[in-house]
């Protein structure tokens, strides 16, 4: 039962990071500006956010899927 809960948590976190990545991609395409108080966040920040959130999305999804190639053991050679 615990494994199912961990898998679900990893998948939910992966989807959240995927959505964050998509929002930043849309920001670059559509040209939305982010201003907090008097500080303007440049587009470079979105590029970094796309790379980080995209990486986390893929990594967490791979951890959640037991049949992914990252969790399969390679067979030992019989030399």
Coordinates of C-alpha atoms in Angstrom, one line a residue:
X1 CA 0.0 0.0 0.0
X2 CA 2.9 2.4 0.8
X3 CA 4.4 1.9 -2.7
X4 CA 1.2 3.0 -4.4
X5 CA 1.1 6.1 -2.3
X6 CA 4.7 7.0 -3.2
X7 CA 4.1 6.3 -6.9
X8 CA 1.0 8.5 -6.9
X9 CA 2.9 11.3 -5.1
X10 CA 5.8 11.1 -7.6
X11 CA 3.3 11.2 -10.5
X12 CA 1.4 14.2 -9.1
X13 CA 4.6 16.1 -8.5
X14 CA 5.7 15.3 -12.1
X15 CA 2.5 16.6 -13.5
X16 CA 2.8 19.8 -11.5
X17 CA 6.4 20.4 -12.7
X18 CA 5.2 19.6 -16.2
X19 CA 2.5 22.3 -15.9
X20 CA 5.0 24.8 -14.6
X21 CA 7.2 24.0 -17.6
X22 CA 4.3 24.5 -20.0
X23 CA 3.3 27.9 -18.4
X24 CA 6.9 29.1 -18.9
X25 CA 6.9 27.9 -22.5
X26 CA 3.7 29.8 -23.1
X27 CA 5.2 32.9 -21.4
X28 CA 8.0 32.9 -23.9
X29 CA 5.7 32.3 -26.9
X30 CA 3.0 34.8 -25.9
X31 CA 5.3 37.4 -24.4
X32 CA 3.6 37.6 -20.9
X33 CA 5.4 39.8 -18.4
X34 CA 5.9 38.9 -14.8
X35 CA 6.2 41.9 -12.4
X36 CA 6.3 41.6 -8.7
X37 CA 6.2 45.0 -7.0
X38 CA 8.6 47.0 -9.0
X39 CA 10.8 44.1 -10.1
X40 CA 10.5 42.7 -13.6
X41 CA 11.4 39.1 -14.2
X42 CA 13.2 38.7 -17.6
X43 CA 12.7 35.9 -20.1
X44 CA 16.0 34.4 -19.1
X45 CA 14.4 33.3 -15.9
X46 CA 11.8 31.4 -17.9
X47 CA 14.5 29.6 -19.8
X48 CA 16.0 28.4 -16.6
X49 CA 12.6 27.5 -15.2
X50 CA 11.8 25.5 -18.4
X51 CA 15.0 23.5 -18.1
X52 CA 14.7 22.8 -14.3
X53 CA 11.0 22.0 -14.3
X54 CA 11.2 20.0 -17.4
X55 CA 14.0 17.9 -16.0
X56 CA 12.2 17.4 -12.7
X57 CA 9.0 16.4 -14.5
X58 CA 10.7 13.7 -16.6
X59 CA 12.9 12.5 -13.7
X60 CA 10.0 12.1 -11.3
X61 CA 7.8 10.4 -13.8
X62 CA 10.6 7.9 -14.6
X63 CA 11.0 7.2 -10.8
X64 CA 7.2 6.6 -10.5
X65 CA 7.0 4.1 -13.4
X66 CA 8.4 0.7 -12.3
X67 CA 8.8 -0.5 -15.8
X68 CA 11.0 2.4 -17.0
X69 CA 14.4 1.7 -18.4
X70 CA 16.1 3.6 -15.5
X71 CA 14.8 1.0 -13.0
X72 CA 15.5 -2.2 -15.0
X73 CA 18.6 -4.1 -14.1
X74 CA 20.9 -5.2 -16.9
X75 CA 21.6 -8.9 -17.2
X76 CA 25.1 -10.0 -16.2
X77 CA 27.2 -11.5 -19.0
X78 CA 28.2 -15.2 -18.6
X79 CA 31.9 -15.0 -19.6

